[in-house]
Amino acid sequence: MPRFPHFSNRVQDLGGSIFERYEKSMRAQGDNLVRMHIGDTYRQPDYPLAFEEQFRQSHPNFNCYPNTFGTTALRRLLHEKVNEDNFELKGIENIMVSSGGTHALSAAMMAILNPGDEVIIPTPAWPLYFGIVKLAGGTYRELPLFADESEMNTAELSAALESCLTERTVAIYVNSPNNPSGRQLTEAQLQTIIHFAERRNLWIIADEAYDGLVYDGEASPSLASLPGAFERTLTVFTFSKLFMFAGIRLGYLTGPAEAVRKANAALVHQIYSAQMPGQLLLEEAVKTRREWKPRVIDAFRHARDHFMLHCPVDIAAPAGGYFAFFDIKDYLNGRDYWDVIEACIDGGVSPAAGINFGSDFGTWLRLCFTGEPHERLQLGLERLGRVLLNGA
Ligand code: PMP
């Protein structure tokens, strides 16, 4: 059972790229090196591609394999970004670019879970994470946390965490701001989780996919910025949310260098590396984020407010993220839950079913308020209202 600071058996003897051993010496050779080690091509694709000539010329290797940890240029920029916005990182050895946050989480779990090991998952939780744990051979315990209107105080949280602990527990997953509830944990709650992890030698997986997307009040600090957290925490970020570029399928993992290396060993044997052209494209986006970030947050806040204005049921406003999550049991009027979901689809609006976010949420719905322009959002909510309020 590889509790912190140990890794899974599967990555014990698994290296990263086979070229890693002499990569430094190769880099020292610069352009002098005749590159015959990797199966790549010196040619650029010569069929039509919607890349402007300027992009092709400034990135002559845009079609080649990047370093398996990500391009040095993007990792340098991300190093600066994480240091400025999130927590202190020593260098680019603490960063690995991945194929979306999804893959960063998968590689991280491959690196720390042996078959049968357990992860504590506060719920409701992003549905794919349950499967990511299972795919790495693990199991999980659900800890209902984010749906409770009244915030759990630190003593209650500490007791709840202890009640989920078994001799197979190796990690706790912390997704704040949370998908689907839109809630963020307070600094005191985060610190309680860190103390628990320290006490029980656990890894922490901090999923900060909604990094910076908080609409009311102050954003809580990144978990890994708090005392005692960094060395046991693997933090996952993505370009899918604030950067609004889900289709580029890029994200990144940060943490202690050895843990990042072990996750990279898993990544190399799954996908070798994240894609190159997207990493080049995003350099400018990371560089300029201070200029555009407030505009995006404002736009998402407006979307959230518009959603609240037209939401047909009385719910608390989500403080951050992309979603509202609420119980519709009072609106079923004797109908079957899945029939109500079908009625929504037939009526022209599509929710996500709550049961996928944890076993306690079989009568809940998740709605994304950033996915459609305002008029369409309003139309969807009117349609939802017709199903929930009028149907019986
Ligand atoms: N974590 C959470 C909480 C998410 O909501 C998502 C995307 N919905 C991800 C991770 C993964 O995002 P991606 O693979 O697009 O980077």
Coordinates of C-alpha atoms and ligand atoms in Angstrom, one line a residue:
M1 CA 0.0 0.0 0.0
P2 CA 1.9 3.0 -1.2
R3 CA 0.9 5.7 1.2
F4 CA 2.7 9.0 1.0
P5 CA 5.6 9.3 0.0
H6 CA 5.6 5.9 -1.8
F7 CA 4.5 5.2 -5.4
S8 CA 2.6 2.3 -7.0
N9 CA 4.3 -0.9 -7.9
R10 CA 3.5 -0.4 -11.5
V11 CA 5.7 2.7 -11.8
Q12 CA 8.5 1.5 -9.4
D13 CA 10.7 0.3 -12.3
L14 CA 9.0 2.3 -15.1
G15 CA 11.1 5.0 -16.6
G16 CA 10.0 7.9 -18.7
S17 CA 11.3 8.6 -22.2
I18 CA 14.1 6.2 -23.2
F19 CA 16.1 9.3 -24.2
E20 CA 15.8 11.0 -20.8
R21 CA 19.2 9.6 -19.7
Y22 CA 21.1 11.7 -22.2
E23 CA 18.7 14.4 -22.9
K24 CA 20.8 17.0 -21.2
S25 CA 23.9 16.2 -23.3
M26 CA 21.8 16.2 -26.4
R27 CA 20.5 19.7 -25.6
A28 CA 24.0 20.9 -25.0
Q29 CA 24.8 19.9 -28.6
G30 CA 22.1 22.2 -29.8
D31 CA 21.8 22.5 -33.6
N32 CA 25.1 20.6 -34.0
L33 CA 23.3 17.3 -33.1
V34 CA 22.3 15.2 -36.0
R35 CA 19.0 13.9 -34.6
M36 CA 18.7 10.2 -35.4
H37 CA 17.3 8.9 -32.1
I38 CA 13.6 9.5 -32.5
G39 CA 11.1 8.5 -35.1
D40 CA 10.1 11.9 -36.3
T41 CA 10.4 13.8 -39.6
Y42 CA 12.2 17.0 -40.7
R43 CA 9.4 17.7 -43.1
Q44 CA 6.4 19.9 -42.3
P45 CA 3.1 18.6 -43.5
D46 CA 2.8 19.8 -47.1
Y47 CA -0.9 19.3 -47.5
P48 CA -3.4 22.1 -46.7
L49 CA -3.6 23.0 -42.9
A50 CA -5.2 26.1 -41.4
F51 CA -2.0 27.2 -39.8
E52 CA -0.9 30.6 -40.9
E53 CA 2.4 30.9 -42.6
Q54 CA 3.7 33.0 -39.7
F55 CA 3.0 30.2 -37.2
R56 CA 4.7 27.7 -39.4
Q57 CA 7.7 29.8 -39.7
S58 CA 8.1 30.8 -36.1
H59 CA 7.5 27.2 -35.0
P60 CA 9.3 25.1 -37.6
N61 CA 8.9 22.0 -35.4
F62 CA 5.2 22.5 -34.7
N63 CA 4.5 19.0 -36.1
C64 CA 7.2 17.2 -34.1
Y65 CA 7.2 15.3 -30.8
P66 CA 7.6 17.7 -27.8
N67 CA 9.4 16.7 -24.7
T68 CA 7.3 14.2 -22.8
F69 CA 6.9 16.7 -19.9
G70 CA 5.8 19.4 -22.3
T71 CA 7.7 22.1 -24.2
T72 CA 10.3 23.9 -22.2
A73 CA 8.8 27.3 -23.2
L74 CA 5.3 26.4 -22.0
R75 CA 6.6 24.9 -18.8
R76 CA 8.6 28.0 -18.0
L77 CA 5.5 30.1 -18.5
L78 CA 3.4 27.8 -16.4
H79 CA 6.1 27.9 -13.7
E80 CA 5.7 31.6 -13.6
K81 CA 1.9 31.4 -13.7
V82 CA 1.7 28.9 -10.8
N83 CA 4.2 30.9 -8.8
E84 CA 2.2 34.1 -9.3
D85 CA -1.4 32.8 -9.1
N86 CA -1.2 29.6 -7.0
F87 CA 1.8 28.5 -5.0
E88 CA 5.6 28.4 -5.0
L89 CA 7.2 26.0 -7.4
K90 CA 10.9 25.5 -7.6
G91 CA 11.2 25.0 -11.3
I92 CA 9.9 23.3 -14.5
E93 CA 10.8 19.9 -13.0
N94 CA 7.6 20.4 -11.0
I95 CA 5.4 20.6 -14.0
M96 CA 4.2 18.1 -16.6
V97 CA 1.9 19.1 -19.5
S98 CA -0.8 16.5 -20.1
S99 CA -3.6 15.7 -22.5
G100 CA -6.2 17.6 -20.5
G101 CA -6.7 17.6 -16.7
T102 CA -8.4 14.2 -17.3
H103 CA -5.1 12.6 -18.3
A104 CA -3.1 14.4 -15.6
L105 CA -5.5 12.9 -13.0
S106 CA -5.2 9.5 -14.6
A107 CA -1.4 9.5 -14.7
A108 CA -1.3 10.7 -11.1
M109 CA -3.6 7.9 -10.0
M110 CA -1.5 5.3 -12.0
A111 CA 1.5 6.6 -10.1
I112 CA 0.1 6.2 -6.6
L113 CA -2.5 3.5 -6.5
N114 CA -1.9 -0.3 -6.2
P115 CA -4.9 -2.6 -6.8
G116 CA -7.3 -2.4 -3.9
D117 CA -6.0 1.0 -2.6
E118 CA -8.6 3.5 -1.6
V119 CA -9.2 7.2 -2.3
I120 CA -11.5 9.4 -0.3
I121 CA -13.7 11.3 -2.7
P122 CA -15.7 14.2 -1.2
T123 CA -19.1 14.3 -3.1
P124 CA -20.8 15.4 -5.2
A125 CA -17.7 14.9 -7.5
W126 CA -16.8 15.1 -11.2
P127 CA -18.0 11.8 -12.5
L128 CA -14.9 10.7 -14.4
Y129 CA -12.8 10.7 -11.3
F130 CA -14.5 7.6 -9.9
G131 CA -13.7 5.7 -13.1
I132 CA -10.1 7.1 -13.2
V133 CA -9.5 5.6 -9.7
K134 CA -11.1 2.3 -10.8
L135 CA -9.0 2.2 -14.0
A136 CA -5.9 2.5 -11.8
G137 CA -7.0 -0.5 -9.8
G138 CA -8.3 1.5 -6.9
T139 CA -11.6 1.8 -5.0
Y140 CA -13.1 4.8 -3.2
R141 CA -15.2 6.0 -0.3
E142 CA -17.6 8.8 -0.8
L143 CA -17.6 11.7 1.7
P144 CA -20.7 13.9 1.3
L145 CA -19.4 17.4 1.6
F146 CA -20.3 19.9 -1.0
A147 CA -24.1 19.6 -1.2
D148 CA -24.7 20.5 2.4
E149 CA -26.1 24.1 2.6
S150 CA -24.6 24.6 6.0
E151 CA -20.8 24.5 5.8
M152 CA -19.1 21.7 7.7
N153 CA -17.0 23.2 10.5
T154 CA -13.4 21.9 10.8
A155 CA -14.2 19.6 13.8
E156 CA -17.0 18.0 11.8
L157 CA -14.9 17.7 8.7
S158 CA -12.0 16.2 10.6
A159 CA -14.4 13.6 12.1
A160 CA -16.0 12.9 8.7
L161 CA -12.5 12.4 7.2
E162 CA -11.5 10.0 9.9
S163 CA -14.6 8.0 9.5
C164 CA -13.7 7.4 5.8
L165 CA -10.2 6.1 6.6
T166 CA -9.4 2.4 6.3
E167 CA -6.0 0.6 6.3
R168 CA -6.2 0.8 2.4
T169 CA -6.7 4.6 2.2
V170 CA -3.8 6.2 0.3
A171 CA -5.2 9.5 -1.0
I172 CA -7.8 12.1 -0.8
Y173 CA -9.2 14.0 -3.8
V174 CA -10.0 17.7 -3.3
N175 CA -11.8 19.5 -6.1
S176 CA -12.4 23.1 -5.1
P177 CA -14.1 25.1 -6.6
N178 CA -16.2 22.0 -7.1
N179 CA -17.8 20.5 -10.1
P180 CA -20.8 20.2 -9.8
S181 CA -21.8 22.3 -6.8
G182 CA -19.9 25.4 -7.6
R183 CA -18.8 25.6 -4.0
Q184 CA -15.3 26.2 -2.8
L185 CA -13.8 25.0 0.4
T186 CA -12.6 27.6 2.9
E187 CA -9.0 28.0 3.9
A188 CA -9.8 26.4 7.3
Q189 CA -11.4 23.4 5.6
L190 CA -8.5 23.0 3.2
Q191 CA -6.1 23.1 6.2
T192 CA -8.2 20.5 8.0
I193 CA -7.8 18.2 5.1
I194 CA -4.0 18.8 5.0
H195 CA -3.7 18.0 8.7
F196 CA -5.7 14.8 8.2
A197 CA -3.4 13.8 5.3
E198 CA -0.3 14.6 7.4
R199 CA -1.6 12.6 10.3
R200 CA -2.5 9.6 8.1
N201 CA 0.4 9.8 5.6
L202 CA -1.9 10.3 2.6
W203 CA -1.4 11.8 -0.8
I204 CA -3.6 14.7 -1.8
I205 CA -4.9 15.1 -5.3
A206 CA -5.9 18.8 -5.7
D207 CA -8.1 19.2 -8.8
E208 CA -8.1 22.9 -9.5
A209 CA -9.8 22.7 -12.9
Y210 CA -11.8 25.8 -11.9
D211 CA -8.7 27.7 -10.8
G212 CA -9.6 31.4 -10.6
L213 CA -13.3 30.9 -11.4
V214 CA -14.9 32.4 -8.3
Y215 CA -17.7 35.0 -8.7
D216 CA -18.5 36.1 -5.2
G217 CA -16.0 37.2 -2.6
E218 CA -12.4 36.0 -2.4
A219 CA -11.2 32.8 -4.0
S220 CA -9.8 30.4 -1.4
P221 CA -6.0 29.8 -1.8
S222 CA -4.8 26.8 -3.8
L223 CA -4.5 23.9 -1.5
A224 CA -0.8 23.4 -2.2
S225 CA 0.0 26.9 -1.0
L226 CA -1.0 26.0 2.6
P227 CA 1.5 24.9 5.2
G228 CA 2.4 21.2 5.0
A229 CA 0.7 20.6 1.7
F230 CA 3.1 20.9 -1.2
E231 CA 5.3 17.8 -0.7
R232 CA 2.2 15.5 -0.6
T233 CA 0.0 17.2 -3.2
L234 CA -0.4 16.6 -6.9
T235 CA -2.3 19.6 -8.3
V236 CA -4.1 19.4 -11.6
F237 CA -4.9 22.4 -13.8
T238 CA -6.5 22.6 -17.2
F239 CA -6.8 24.9 -20.2
S240 CA -10.5 23.8 -20.6
K241 CA -12.2 26.3 -18.3
L242 CA -10.8 29.7 -17.6
F243 CA -8.8 29.4 -20.8
M244 CA -12.0 28.3 -22.6
F245 CA -10.1 25.8 -24.8
A246 CA -11.5 22.4 -23.9
G247 CA -11.0 21.1 -27.4
I248 CA -7.3 21.6 -27.3
R249 CA -7.1 18.8 -24.7
L250 CA -4.3 20.2 -22.7
G251 CA -3.8 20.5 -18.9
Y252 CA -0.9 20.2 -16.5
L253 CA 0.1 18.5 -13.3
T254 CA 2.3 20.1 -10.7
G255 CA 3.9 18.7 -7.5
P256 CA 7.1 17.5 -6.0
A257 CA 9.6 16.6 -8.8
E258 CA 9.8 12.9 -8.0
A259 CA 6.0 12.5 -8.1
V260 CA 5.7 14.4 -11.4
R261 CA 8.4 12.1 -12.8
K262 CA 6.5 9.0 -11.7
A263 CA 3.3 10.4 -13.3
N264 CA 5.3 11.1 -16.4
A265 CA 6.4 7.5 -16.5
A266 CA 2.8 6.5 -16.7
L267 CA 2.0 9.2 -19.3
V268 CA 4.9 8.2 -21.5
H269 CA 3.6 4.6 -21.6
Q270 CA 0.0 5.7 -22.4
I271 CA 0.4 8.6 -24.8
Y272 CA 4.1 9.4 -24.9
S273 CA 3.5 13.2 -24.7
A274 CA 0.7 15.8 -25.0
Q275 CA 0.3 17.4 -28.4
M276 CA 2.8 20.0 -29.7
P277 CA 0.8 22.6 -31.8
G278 CA -1.5 23.3 -28.9
Q279 CA 1.4 23.9 -26.5
L280 CA 2.8 26.4 -28.9
L281 CA -0.5 28.1 -29.3
L282 CA -1.1 28.5 -25.6
E283 CA 2.2 30.2 -24.8
E284 CA 0.7 33.6 -25.7
A285 CA -2.5 32.9 -23.7
V286 CA -0.6 32.1 -20.6
K287 CA 1.6 35.2 -21.1
T288 CA -1.3 37.6 -21.5
R289 CA -3.7 36.0 -18.9
R290 CA -3.7 39.0 -16.6
E291 CA -5.1 41.2 -19.3
W292 CA -8.0 38.9 -20.3
K293 CA -8.8 36.9 -17.1
P294 CA -11.0 39.6 -15.4
R295 CA -13.0 39.9 -18.6
V296 CA -13.7 36.1 -18.7
I297 CA -14.6 36.0 -15.0
D298 CA -17.0 38.9 -15.5
A299 CA -18.6 37.1 -18.4
F300 CA -19.1 33.9 -16.5
R301 CA -20.4 35.8 -13.5
H302 CA -23.0 37.5 -15.8
A303 CA -23.9 34.0 -17.1
R304 CA -24.3 32.8 -13.5
D305 CA -26.5 35.8 -12.6
H306 CA -28.6 35.4 -15.7
F307 CA -29.0 31.7 -14.8
M308 CA -30.1 32.6 -11.3
L309 CA -32.6 35.2 -12.6
H310 CA -34.4 32.7 -14.8
C311 CA -33.9 29.5 -12.8
P312 CA -37.4 28.0 -12.3
V313 CA -36.5 26.5 -8.9
D314 CA -35.3 28.2 -5.8
I315 CA -31.6 27.3 -5.3
A316 CA -28.5 28.9 -3.8
A317 CA -26.3 30.7 -6.3
P318 CA -23.2 28.7 -7.2
A319 CA -20.2 30.7 -6.0
G320 CA -17.9 29.5 -8.8
G321 CA -17.2 27.1 -11.6
Y322 CA -19.6 26.3 -14.5
F323 CA -22.5 24.6 -12.9
A324 CA -25.6 24.6 -10.6
F325 CA -26.4 21.4 -8.8
F326 CA -29.8 20.9 -7.1
D327 CA -32.3 18.3 -5.8
I328 CA -35.5 18.0 -7.8
K329 CA -37.2 15.4 -5.5
D330 CA -39.9 18.0 -4.6
Y331 CA -40.7 18.4 -8.3
L332 CA -41.1 14.8 -9.2
N333 CA -44.8 14.7 -8.3
G334 CA -44.8 10.9 -8.3
R335 CA -42.9 10.7 -11.6
D336 CA -39.9 8.5 -12.0
Y337 CA -36.6 10.6 -12.0
W338 CA -35.4 9.2 -15.3
D339 CA -38.7 9.9 -16.9
V340 CA -38.3 13.5 -15.8
I341 CA -34.9 13.6 -17.4
E342 CA -36.3 12.1 -20.6
A343 CA -39.1 14.7 -20.5
C344 CA -36.5 17.5 -20.3
I345 CA -34.7 16.1 -23.3
D346 CA -38.0 15.7 -25.2
G347 CA -38.8 19.3 -24.1
G348 CA -35.5 20.5 -25.6
V349 CA -33.2 21.0 -22.7
S350 CA -30.5 18.6 -21.4
P351 CA -29.4 18.3 -17.8
A352 CA -26.8 15.9 -16.4
A353 CA -28.1 13.2 -14.0
G354 CA -27.0 13.7 -10.4
I355 CA -26.4 10.0 -9.7
N356 CA -23.2 10.2 -11.7
F357 CA -21.8 12.6 -9.2
G358 CA -22.1 10.4 -6.1
S359 CA -24.5 7.8 -4.7
D360 CA -26.5 10.4 -2.6
F361 CA -27.6 12.3 -5.7
G362 CA -30.1 10.1 -7.4
T363 CA -32.7 12.9 -7.5
W364 CA -30.4 15.8 -8.4
L365 CA -29.6 17.6 -11.6
R366 CA -26.6 19.5 -12.8
L367 CA -26.9 22.4 -15.3
C368 CA -24.1 24.2 -17.0
F369 CA -24.6 27.9 -17.1
T370 CA -21.7 28.8 -19.4
G371 CA -22.4 26.5 -22.3
E372 CA -25.0 28.6 -24.2
P373 CA -25.5 32.3 -24.9
H374 CA -27.9 34.2 -22.6
E375 CA -31.1 33.9 -24.7
R376 CA -30.5 30.2 -25.2
L377 CA -29.8 29.7 -21.5
Q378 CA -33.1 31.5 -20.7
L379 CA -34.9 29.3 -23.2
G380 CA -33.5 26.2 -21.6
L381 CA -34.5 27.3 -18.2
E382 CA -38.1 28.0 -19.4
R383 CA -38.2 24.5 -20.9
L384 CA -36.9 23.1 -17.6
G385 CA -39.5 25.0 -15.7
R386 CA -42.3 23.6 -17.9
V387 CA -41.2 20.1 -17.1
L388 CA -40.5 20.6 -13.4
L389 CA -43.3 22.9 -12.4
N390 CA -46.1 21.9 -14.7
G391 CA -45.6 18.2 -15.2
A392 CA -47.3 15.7 -12.9
Ligands
PMP1 N1 -11.7 18.0 -13.1 C1 -12.9 18.6 -13.1 C2 -13.4 18.9 -11.8 C3 -13.5 18.9 -14.3 O1 -14.7 19.5 -14.2 C4 -12.9 18.6 -15.5 C5 -13.6 18.9 -16.8 N2 -15.0 18.9 -16.8 C6 -11.7 18.0 -15.5 C7 -11.1 17.8 -14.3 C8 -10.9 17.6 -16.7 O2 -10.9 18.6 -17.7 P1 -10.0 18.5 -19.0 O3 -9.7 17.0 -19.3 O4 -10.9 19.0 -20.0 O5 -8.8 19.3 -18.8

